[in-house]
Coordinates of C-alpha atoms and ligand atoms in Angstrom, one line a residue:
Chain I
M1 CA -69.6 -88.5 -31.5
K2 CA -67.6 -91.2 -33.0
P3 CA -68.7 -92.0 -36.4
P4 CA -69.7 -96.0 -36.8
L5 CA -66.6 -98.0 -37.9
L6 CA -67.8 -98.6 -41.2
R7 CA -68.5 -95.0 -42.1
K8 CA -65.0 -94.4 -41.1
I9 CA -63.7 -97.1 -43.6
G10 CA -65.9 -96.1 -46.1
G11 CA -64.2 -92.5 -45.6
Y12 CA -60.9 -93.6 -46.1
V13 CA -61.6 -95.7 -48.8
F14 CA -63.1 -92.7 -50.7
A15 CA -60.1 -90.8 -49.9
V16 CA -57.5 -93.1 -51.4
V17 CA -59.7 -93.7 -54.6
F18 CA -60.1 -89.9 -55.0
I19 CA -56.4 -89.2 -54.5
F20 CA -55.4 -92.1 -56.7
A21 CA -57.8 -90.8 -59.4
G22 CA -56.5 -87.3 -59.4
W23 CA -53.0 -88.8 -59.6
W24 CA -53.9 -90.9 -62.5
I25 CA -55.7 -88.3 -64.2
T26 CA -52.7 -85.8 -63.8
A27 CA -50.4 -88.4 -64.8
V28 CA -51.8 -88.9 -68.2
L29 CA -52.3 -85.4 -68.9
V30 CA -48.7 -84.4 -68.1
N31 CA -47.6 -87.3 -69.7
S32 CA -44.0 -87.0 -68.4
P33 CA -41.5 -89.4 -67.4
A34 CA -41.0 -87.6 -63.8
L35 CA -44.8 -88.5 -63.0
P36 CA -45.6 -92.2 -63.7
T37 CA -49.2 -93.2 -63.3
P38 CA -50.2 -95.0 -59.9
A39 CA -50.0 -98.6 -61.5
D40 CA -46.4 -97.8 -63.0
A41 CA -45.2 -96.1 -59.6
V42 CA -46.5 -99.5 -57.5
E43 CA -44.4 -101.8 -60.2
V44 CA -41.4 -99.3 -59.6
L45 CA -41.7 -99.3 -55.9
V46 CA -41.9 -103.2 -55.7
A47 CA -38.8 -103.6 -58.2
N48 CA -36.8 -101.0 -56.2
A49 CA -38.0 -102.2 -52.7
D50 CA -35.0 -103.9 -51.7
Q51 CA -32.6 -101.2 -52.7
L52 CA -34.8 -98.4 -50.6
V53 CA -35.4 -100.3 -47.4
P54 CA -32.1 -99.4 -46.0
Y55 CA -32.5 -95.7 -47.2
F56 CA -36.2 -95.7 -45.7
F57 CA -34.7 -96.9 -42.1
T58 CA -32.0 -94.4 -42.0
S59 CA -34.4 -91.6 -42.6
A60 CA -37.2 -93.0 -40.3
Y61 CA -34.4 -93.5 -37.6
R62 CA -33.3 -89.9 -38.1
V63 CA -36.8 -88.4 -37.3
I64 CA -37.9 -90.5 -34.9
V65 CA -35.0 -90.0 -32.8
S66 CA -35.4 -86.1 -33.6
L67 CA -39.2 -85.9 -32.6
V68 CA -38.2 -87.7 -29.3
I69 CA -35.3 -85.5 -28.4
G70 CA -37.0 -82.4 -29.6
T71 CA -40.1 -83.0 -27.3
V72 CA -38.5 -84.5 -24.2
L73 CA -36.5 -81.3 -24.0
A74 CA -39.5 -78.9 -25.0
V75 CA -42.2 -80.1 -22.5
P76 CA -40.3 -79.6 -19.3
I77 CA -39.0 -76.2 -20.2
A78 CA -42.5 -75.4 -21.6
H79 CA -43.7 -76.2 -18.4
V80 CA -41.2 -74.3 -16.4
C81 CA -41.4 -71.4 -18.4
A82 CA -45.2 -71.1 -18.1
R83 CA -45.4 -71.3 -14.6
S84 CA -42.6 -69.0 -13.4
R85 CA -42.8 -65.5 -14.2
T86 CA -39.2 -64.9 -14.0
L87 CA -38.2 -67.2 -16.4
D88 CA -41.0 -66.1 -18.7
T89 CA -40.0 -62.6 -18.8
L90 CA -36.7 -63.6 -19.5
F91 CA -37.2 -66.2 -22.1
A92 CA -40.4 -65.4 -23.9
P93 CA -38.8 -62.5 -26.0
V94 CA -35.8 -64.8 -26.9
L95 CA -38.4 -67.5 -27.9
Y96 CA -40.5 -65.0 -29.9
L97 CA -37.4 -63.7 -32.0
L98 CA -36.0 -67.6 -32.4
Y99 CA -39.2 -69.3 -33.3
P100 CA -40.1 -68.0 -36.4
I101 CA -36.9 -68.2 -37.9
P102 CA -36.6 -71.5 -40.1
K103 CA -34.2 -73.6 -38.7
V104 CA -33.4 -75.2 -41.6
V105 CA -31.0 -72.0 -42.6
L106 CA -28.5 -73.1 -40.0
L107 CA -28.0 -76.2 -41.9
P108 CA -24.5 -75.3 -43.7
I109 CA -23.6 -74.5 -39.9
L110 CA -24.3 -77.6 -38.5
L111 CA -22.9 -79.5 -41.4
V112 CA -19.4 -77.9 -40.9
L113 CA -19.6 -78.8 -36.7
F114 CA -21.1 -82.0 -37.2
G115 CA -20.1 -83.5 -40.5
L116 CA -22.3 -85.3 -42.9
A117 CA -24.0 -88.3 -41.0
D118 CA -26.7 -88.3 -38.8
A119 CA -25.6 -85.7 -36.3
P120 CA -26.3 -82.7 -38.2
K121 CA -29.7 -83.8 -39.5
I122 CA -30.9 -84.9 -35.7
V123 CA -30.0 -81.7 -34.6
L124 CA -31.5 -79.9 -36.8
I125 CA -34.9 -81.7 -36.7
S126 CA -34.9 -81.8 -33.0
L127 CA -34.5 -78.2 -32.8
T128 CA -37.5 -77.6 -35.4
V129 CA -39.6 -79.7 -33.2
F130 CA -38.1 -78.6 -30.0
F131 CA -39.5 -74.9 -30.6
Q132 CA -42.8 -76.4 -32.1
V133 CA -43.5 -78.2 -29.2
L134 CA -42.4 -75.6 -26.8
V135 CA -44.5 -73.1 -28.1
A136 CA -47.8 -75.3 -28.0
V137 CA -46.8 -76.7 -24.6
R138 CA -46.4 -73.5 -23.0
D139 CA -49.3 -71.7 -24.4
A140 CA -51.6 -74.9 -23.0
V141 CA -50.1 -74.5 -19.6
R142 CA -50.7 -70.6 -19.6
A143 CA -54.4 -71.7 -20.4
I144 CA -55.4 -74.1 -17.6
P145 CA -57.4 -72.1 -15.6
E146 CA -56.4 -71.0 -11.9
S147 CA -59.5 -72.3 -10.6
A148 CA -58.4 -76.1 -11.6
V149 CA -55.0 -75.6 -9.8
V150 CA -56.8 -74.0 -6.5
A151 CA -59.4 -77.0 -6.6
I152 CA -56.6 -79.8 -6.1
R153 CA -54.6 -77.8 -3.7
S154 CA -57.9 -77.5 -1.7
L155 CA -57.8 -81.4 -1.7
G156 CA -54.5 -81.3 -0.3
G157 CA -52.5 -82.1 -3.9
S158 CA -48.9 -81.4 -3.7
R159 CA -47.4 -79.5 -6.4
F160 CA -46.4 -82.7 -8.1
D161 CA -50.2 -84.0 -7.9
E162 CA -50.6 -80.4 -9.7
Y163 CA -48.4 -81.4 -12.6
R164 CA -49.5 -85.1 -12.7
H165 CA -53.4 -84.6 -12.5
V166 CA -53.9 -81.1 -13.7
A167 CA -50.9 -79.8 -15.9
V168 CA -50.2 -83.0 -17.6
P169 CA -53.6 -84.2 -19.1
A170 CA -54.5 -80.7 -19.9
T171 CA -51.3 -80.0 -22.1
M172 CA -51.3 -83.8 -23.8
P173 CA -53.5 -82.8 -26.6
A174 CA -51.0 -79.7 -27.2
V175 CA -48.1 -82.3 -27.3
F176 CA -49.8 -84.5 -30.0
T177 CA -51.2 -81.9 -32.1
S178 CA -47.5 -80.1 -32.6
L179 CA -46.1 -83.5 -33.1
R180 CA -48.6 -84.1 -35.8
I181 CA -47.8 -80.8 -37.5
G182 CA -44.2 -81.5 -36.8
V183 CA -44.1 -84.5 -38.6
G184 CA -44.5 -83.0 -41.8
T185 CA -42.0 -80.0 -41.0
A186 CA -39.7 -82.5 -39.6
I187 CA -39.7 -84.6 -43.1
A188 CA -39.3 -81.6 -45.3
V189 CA -36.3 -80.5 -43.1
L190 CA -35.1 -84.1 -43.5
F191 CA -35.3 -84.2 -47.2
I192 CA -33.3 -80.8 -47.7
A193 CA -30.7 -82.2 -45.0
E194 CA -30.4 -85.6 -46.8
A195 CA -30.5 -84.1 -50.2
M196 CA -27.6 -81.5 -49.5
A197 CA -25.1 -83.6 -47.6
G198 CA -24.4 -87.1 -47.4
S199 CA -24.9 -90.3 -49.0
T200 CA -27.7 -91.6 -47.1
G201 CA -31.4 -91.5 -46.2
L202 CA -34.3 -91.0 -48.6
G203 CA -33.6 -87.3 -49.7
Y204 CA -30.1 -88.2 -51.0
Y205 CA -31.6 -91.6 -52.9
I206 CA -34.4 -89.1 -54.4
M207 CA -32.0 -86.6 -55.7
Q208 CA -29.6 -89.0 -56.7
S209 CA -32.0 -90.7 -58.8
W210 CA -32.9 -87.5 -60.3
S211 CA -29.2 -86.5 -61.5
M212 CA -29.0 -90.0 -63.0
V213 CA -32.3 -88.9 -64.6
N214 CA -33.9 -92.8 -63.4
Y215 CA -37.2 -91.3 -62.8
P216 CA -38.9 -94.4 -61.7
R217 CA -36.4 -95.0 -58.9
M218 CA -36.9 -91.4 -58.0
F219 CA -40.5 -91.8 -57.5
A220 CA -40.2 -94.8 -55.6
G221 CA -38.3 -92.6 -53.0
I222 CA -40.8 -90.3 -53.2
I223 CA -43.5 -92.4 -52.5
A224 CA -41.2 -93.8 -49.8
M225 CA -40.6 -90.5 -48.2
A226 CA -44.5 -89.7 -48.2
L227 CA -45.0 -93.4 -46.8
L228 CA -42.9 -92.1 -44.0
G229 CA -44.8 -89.1 -43.2
V230 CA -48.3 -91.1 -43.2
V231 CA -47.2 -93.6 -40.9
L232 CA -45.8 -91.2 -38.3
Y233 CA -48.9 -89.0 -38.4
A234 CA -51.2 -92.4 -38.0
L235 CA -48.7 -93.6 -35.5
F236 CA -49.1 -90.3 -33.2
D237 CA -52.8 -89.9 -34.1
I238 CA -53.3 -93.7 -32.7
V239 CA -51.1 -92.8 -29.4
E240 CA -52.8 -89.7 -28.7
R241 CA -56.0 -91.2 -28.9
R242 CA -54.8 -94.0 -26.4
L243 CA -53.4 -91.6 -24.1
T244 CA -56.3 -88.9 -24.5
R245 CA -59.4 -91.4 -24.3
W246 CA -61.3 -89.0 -22.4
R247 CA -62.0 -86.3 -25.1
Chain Y
M1 CA -70.4 -73.4 25.8
G2 CA -67.3 -75.1 25.7
E3 CA -63.9 -74.4 23.5
S4 CA -64.6 -77.5 21.4
D5 CA -68.0 -76.4 20.2
I6 CA -66.4 -73.8 18.1
M7 CA -65.4 -75.2 14.6
V8 CA -63.9 -72.3 13.1
S9 CA -62.7 -69.0 15.0
I10 CA -61.8 -66.1 12.8
Q11 CA -60.6 -63.2 14.8
H12 CA -59.7 -59.8 13.7
L13 CA -58.9 -61.3 10.2
S14 CA -57.3 -59.0 7.4
K15 CA -56.4 -59.2 4.2
S16 CA -54.8 -57.1 1.7
F17 CA -53.6 -57.6 -2.0
G18 CA -50.7 -54.8 -2.2
E19 CA -52.3 -51.5 -1.7
T20 CA -56.0 -52.8 -1.7
E21 CA -57.4 -53.4 1.6
V22 CA -60.2 -56.5 0.8
L23 CA -60.9 -57.6 4.6
R24 CA -60.8 -55.7 7.7
D25 CA -61.2 -57.0 11.2
V26 CA -63.6 -59.7 10.0
N27 CA -64.6 -61.7 13.2
I28 CA -66.9 -65.1 12.7
D29 CA -67.4 -67.9 15.1
V30 CA -68.7 -71.1 13.3
K31 CA -70.0 -73.7 15.7
R32 CA -70.0 -77.2 15.1
G33 CA -72.8 -78.3 12.9
E34 CA -73.8 -74.6 12.3
V35 CA -74.6 -73.6 8.7
V36 CA -73.3 -69.9 8.0
V37 CA -74.2 -68.1 5.0
V38 CA -72.5 -65.3 3.7
L39 CA -74.0 -62.7 1.8
G40 CA -72.6 -59.7 -0.1
P41 CA -72.1 -57.7 -3.4
S42 CA -69.6 -58.7 -5.9
G43 CA -66.1 -57.7 -4.6
S44 CA -67.1 -57.5 -0.9
G45 CA -64.3 -60.1 0.1
K46 CA -66.3 -63.5 0.5
S47 CA -64.2 -65.7 -1.4
T48 CA -61.1 -64.1 -0.1
M49 CA -62.7 -64.6 3.3
L50 CA -63.5 -68.5 2.7
R51 CA -59.9 -69.2 0.9
C52 CA -58.3 -67.9 3.8
I53 CA -59.8 -70.4 5.9
N54 CA -58.2 -73.0 4.1
L55 CA -55.0 -71.0 3.3
L56 CA -55.6 -70.7 0.1
E57 CA -55.0 -67.3 0.6
K58 CA -52.6 -66.1 3.6
P59 CA -54.3 -63.7 5.8
T60 CA -52.3 -60.4 6.6
G61 CA -53.2 -60.0 10.1
G62 CA -55.6 -61.4 12.7
H63 CA -55.8 -65.2 13.5
I64 CA -57.9 -68.2 12.3
Y65 CA -58.7 -71.4 14.7
I66 CA -59.8 -74.7 13.3
E67 CA -61.2 -76.7 16.0
G68 CA -59.0 -74.7 18.4
E69 CA -56.0 -74.9 16.7
E70 CA -54.2 -72.0 15.0
I71 CA -53.9 -72.0 11.3
T72 CA -52.4 -68.7 10.9
G73 CA -49.3 -69.4 13.1
P74 CA -46.0 -70.1 11.5
N75 CA -45.8 -73.7 11.8
T76 CA -49.1 -74.8 10.4
D77 CA -49.2 -78.2 8.3
V78 CA -51.1 -77.1 5.5
D79 CA -51.9 -80.6 4.2
K80 CA -53.1 -81.5 7.3
L81 CA -55.4 -78.6 7.4
R82 CA -56.9 -78.7 4.1
E83 CA -57.6 -82.8 5.0
H84 CA -60.4 -81.2 7.6
V85 CA -61.4 -78.4 5.5
G86 CA -63.5 -79.1 2.2
M87 CA -64.0 -76.6 -0.5
V88 CA -66.5 -76.4 -3.4
F89 CA -65.9 -73.8 -6.1
Q90 CA -68.1 -72.4 -8.7
Q91 CA -66.3 -74.3 -11.2
F92 CA -66.5 -77.9 -10.7
N93 CA -63.0 -78.6 -12.1
L94 CA -63.3 -82.6 -12.1
F95 CA -60.2 -84.3 -13.9
P96 CA -61.6 -84.4 -17.3
H97 CA -59.5 -87.9 -18.0
L98 CA -61.1 -89.5 -15.0
S99 CA -64.8 -91.0 -14.5
A100 CA -67.0 -89.7 -11.6
K101 CA -65.7 -92.6 -9.4
K102 CA -62.1 -92.0 -10.0
N103 CA -62.2 -88.1 -9.2
V104 CA -63.6 -89.0 -6.1
M105 CA -61.0 -91.7 -5.4
L106 CA -58.2 -89.8 -6.5
A107 CA -57.0 -87.4 -3.6
Q108 CA -58.1 -90.2 -1.1
R109 CA -55.6 -92.6 -2.6
K110 CA -52.9 -90.0 -3.0
V111 CA -53.4 -87.5 0.2
L112 CA -55.0 -89.8 2.8
K113 CA -53.0 -92.9 1.5
R114 CA -56.5 -95.2 1.4
S115 CA -56.0 -98.4 -0.2
N116 CA -57.7 -98.9 -3.6
E117 CA -60.6 -100.8 -2.3
E118 CA -61.6 -98.3 0.7
A119 CA -61.2 -95.5 -1.6
E120 CA -63.6 -96.8 -4.0
R121 CA -65.9 -98.1 -1.3
I122 CA -66.3 -94.4 0.0
A123 CA -66.3 -93.0 -3.5
L124 CA -69.3 -94.9 -4.3
E125 CA -71.1 -93.9 -1.0
Q126 CA -70.2 -90.4 -1.5
L127 CA -71.6 -90.5 -5.0
A128 CA -74.6 -92.2 -3.7
R129 CA -75.2 -89.6 -1.4
V130 CA -75.2 -86.9 -4.0
G131 CA -77.6 -89.1 -6.0
L132 CA -75.1 -90.1 -8.7
A133 CA -74.6 -94.0 -8.1
D134 CA -75.7 -94.7 -11.4
R135 CA -73.2 -92.1 -12.8
A136 CA -69.9 -93.3 -11.3
D137 CA -68.5 -94.6 -14.3
F138 CA -69.4 -91.7 -16.2
L139 CA -66.6 -89.1 -17.4
P140 CA -67.2 -85.5 -16.5
D141 CA -67.9 -84.5 -20.1
A142 CA -70.9 -86.9 -20.3
L143 CA -72.3 -85.1 -16.9
S144 CA -74.4 -82.1 -16.8
G145 CA -73.2 -78.9 -15.2
G146 CA -75.3 -80.0 -11.9
Q147 CA -74.1 -83.4 -11.7
Q148 CA -70.5 -82.3 -12.3
Q149 CA -70.9 -80.1 -9.2
R150 CA -72.6 -83.1 -7.4
V151 CA -69.3 -85.2 -8.0
A152 CA -67.1 -82.2 -6.7
I153 CA -69.0 -82.3 -3.5
A154 CA -68.8 -86.1 -2.9
R155 CA -65.1 -85.5 -4.0
A156 CA -64.7 -83.1 -1.0
L157 CA -67.1 -85.2 1.4
A158 CA -65.1 -88.4 0.8
M159 CA -62.1 -86.7 2.5
D160 CA -64.1 -86.7 5.6
P161 CA -64.1 -82.7 6.2
H162 CA -64.9 -81.3 9.5
V163 CA -66.1 -78.3 7.6
M164 CA -67.0 -77.6 4.4
L165 CA -67.0 -74.4 2.4
F166 CA -68.8 -73.4 -0.2
D167 CA -68.1 -70.7 -2.8
E168 CA -71.2 -69.7 -5.2
A169 CA -71.4 -73.7 -5.8
T170 CA -74.4 -73.0 -7.9
S171 CA -73.6 -69.7 -9.9
A172 CA -72.1 -71.0 -12.9
L173 CA -75.1 -73.5 -13.1
D174 CA -78.0 -73.3 -15.7
P175 CA -81.4 -72.6 -13.6
E176 CA -83.0 -76.0 -13.8
L177 CA -79.6 -77.5 -12.6
V178 CA -79.3 -75.4 -9.0
R179 CA -82.0 -77.3 -7.4
G180 CA -80.3 -80.5 -7.1
V181 CA -77.2 -79.1 -6.0
L182 CA -78.8 -77.2 -3.2
D183 CA -80.8 -80.1 -2.5
V184 CA -77.6 -82.2 -1.8
M185 CA -76.5 -78.8 0.3
R186 CA -79.2 -79.2 2.3
S187 CA -79.2 -82.7 3.1
L188 CA -75.5 -82.2 4.1
A189 CA -76.6 -79.6 6.4
E190 CA -79.4 -81.7 7.7
A191 CA -76.8 -84.2 8.7
G192 CA -75.2 -81.9 11.0
M193 CA -72.0 -80.9 8.7
T194 CA -70.6 -77.5 9.7
M195 CA -70.9 -75.2 6.8
V196 CA -69.8 -72.0 5.4
V197 CA -71.6 -71.0 2.5
V198 CA -71.3 -68.0 -0.1
T199 CA -74.5 -68.0 -2.3
H200 CA -76.9 -65.7 -4.1
E201 CA -79.7 -68.2 -3.4
M202 CA -81.9 -66.3 -1.0
G203 CA -84.5 -69.1 -0.6
F204 CA -81.8 -71.3 0.5
A205 CA -80.3 -68.9 2.9
R206 CA -83.8 -68.7 4.5
E207 CA -84.1 -72.2 5.0
V208 CA -80.9 -73.8 5.7
A209 CA -78.7 -70.9 7.4
D210 CA -78.7 -70.8 11.2
R211 CA -77.0 -67.6 10.9
V212 CA -76.6 -65.1 8.1
I213 CA -73.7 -62.7 7.5
F214 CA -73.9 -59.8 5.5
M215 CA -70.5 -58.4 3.9
E216 CA -69.6 -55.2 2.3
E217 CA -66.5 -53.8 1.4
G218 CA -64.5 -56.3 3.4
V219 CA -66.4 -55.6 6.4
I220 CA -69.6 -57.5 8.1
V221 CA -72.2 -55.1 8.4
E222 CA -75.0 -57.3 9.8
E223 CA -75.1 -60.8 11.3
G224 CA -78.2 -62.6 12.4
S225 CA -80.7 -65.3 12.3
P226 CA -82.2 -65.5 8.8
S227 CA -85.6 -63.8 9.7
E228 CA -83.6 -61.3 11.6
V229 CA -81.5 -60.3 8.7
F230 CA -84.0 -60.8 5.9
D231 CA -86.9 -59.6 7.5
N232 CA -85.8 -56.8 9.6
P233 CA -82.6 -55.7 8.5
K234 CA -81.0 -53.0 10.4
N235 CA -78.3 -51.7 8.3
D236 CA -79.4 -49.5 5.0
R237 CA -76.8 -51.6 3.1
T238 CA -78.3 -54.9 3.6
K239 CA -81.7 -53.4 3.2
D240 CA -80.6 -52.2 -0.3
F241 CA -79.0 -55.3 -1.2
L242 CA -82.1 -57.5 -0.3
G243 CA -84.2 -55.4 -2.0
H244 CA -82.1 -55.7 -5.2
I245 CA -82.0 -59.4 -4.9
K246 CA -85.7 -60.0 -4.7
Ligands
ATP301 N1 -55.3 -62.2 -6.0 C1 -55.8 -61.0 -6.0 N2 -55.2 -59.6 -6.3 C2 -55.6 -58.6 -6.2 N3 -57.0 -58.4 -5.8 C3 -57.5 -59.6 -5.3 C4 -57.2 -60.6 -5.6 N4 -58.3 -61.6 -5.5 C5 -59.4 -60.9 -5.3 N5 -59.0 -59.5 -5.1 C6 -59.9 -58.4 -4.9 O1 -60.5 -58.4 -3.6 C7 -61.7 -57.8 -3.6 C8 -62.6 -58.9 -3.2 O2 -62.7 -60.2 -3.8 P1 -63.6 -61.5 -3.9 O3 -63.3 -62.4 -4.9 O4 -63.4 -61.9 -2.3 O5 -64.7 -61.0 -3.7 P2 -66.5 -61.6 -3.6 O6 -67.2 -61.4 -2.7 O7 -66.2 -63.2 -3.6 O8 -67.2 -61.0 -4.9 P3 -68.0 -62.1 -6.1 O9 -69.3 -61.9 -5.5 O10 -67.9 -61.5 -7.3 O11 -67.3 -63.6 -6.1 C9 -62.2 -57.5 -5.2 O12 -62.0 -56.1 -5.3 C10 -61.0 -58.2 -5.8 O13 -60.5 -57.4 -7.0
MG302 MG1 -66.4 -64.6 -5.2

């Protein structure tokens, strides 16, 4: 059941009011220049918008490219692994050991190998996304009942039809769920990578402002980074709904 | 009776999974237009036998002929075979992202290469045949289990099968939905479809079957008209089984 549109909008209005009220109260109570009130924050954001935009797009570019690379590599490998017993026996333990390692610890190595610009960040975030999508999609393929595959075979369907009409629709939700979760992780990793190395992106902007004790500027950066997360999350949500309308 | 009157001929069929022998020397001839109901306890090999008929399982021994052509030979065109053998399973397995009509159209388009218009026309015909003309645009989730199973039957029928296999088509359904599916199967039988039906619905078997086969542990232990098998079972196992079911 879909809630009526009005109720949905009402829900979002309430959420925004709730978050801003909480923020306002906290800011007043903490009373530190590092945490402005929402009114001050909006002012700061507008004042810094010009400067911020290029940093924002640099960061957005890195996350989006990484999400795409990670997903494009993970999905086919997940399908193959889930279907081939040999490959699965071979790689399941590898995956089991690698998956829980926080990929961000590889950052120093990647910085040495790839320099300070886009490449190490994109490699790092792609890796993070890759493993998340891989595991989610592989498990989704495994959860497809044998009977679904048999049914399409009995209709004369080919191997390709099995993928196109059974495996792909069955795993689409897993791809998007892992991407939506992945956005949070990806931006966290991006922040760390940008903060640690290079002189571009929102992570750098935020930490640079911090070291300059320019708290309003720092806060503008934080809001921009949060915005990046919300926008990407909402984007995946919308695309998922478009592609999986049957659910 | 001429050769051409035999739709499916199963000769000395055997099937093993590794060490376990699941079917042993099974012989069945199904005539054109005949309805054969297969009964037997769980694990007796009914599903395996059905699945051998469209090569979802590969027999380990014996021969199967469909309309006189051997399908167990080395050069069988499995796709061609499956076009002529429709199958309905216990789980309906409709495509969840497609409407009832699109479900019935898909294989027609992809496998039989029918035009969109033709596939749609046939889909609507078949949906009407199973009593779901007014549900053509519903997604599977919006249909009851019985309705989904009828869509699955329509989907199989749209491929113009020469024989239909039913593997416990009503076993996953709530009791009140079983009736509608059995009615569709009955009307198919009346229309002259050749059918091999595995079911636990004894009423259906008695009314609709031309012949009843009772299997146990991979062999046919009794075979005859419904009245022979139900009213005068010769085999003790059959008696036992029918006693339990009733
Ligand atoms: N893929 C398989 N691998 C190994 N054993 C199998 C396989 N498929 C079926 N069997 C075995 O073959 C035997 C017959 O199974 P089958 O499914 O044909 O029985 P059935 O008569 O259809 O039973 P039910 O009424 O429970 O559906 C069972 O003992 C089963 O465990
Ligand atoms: Mg069975």
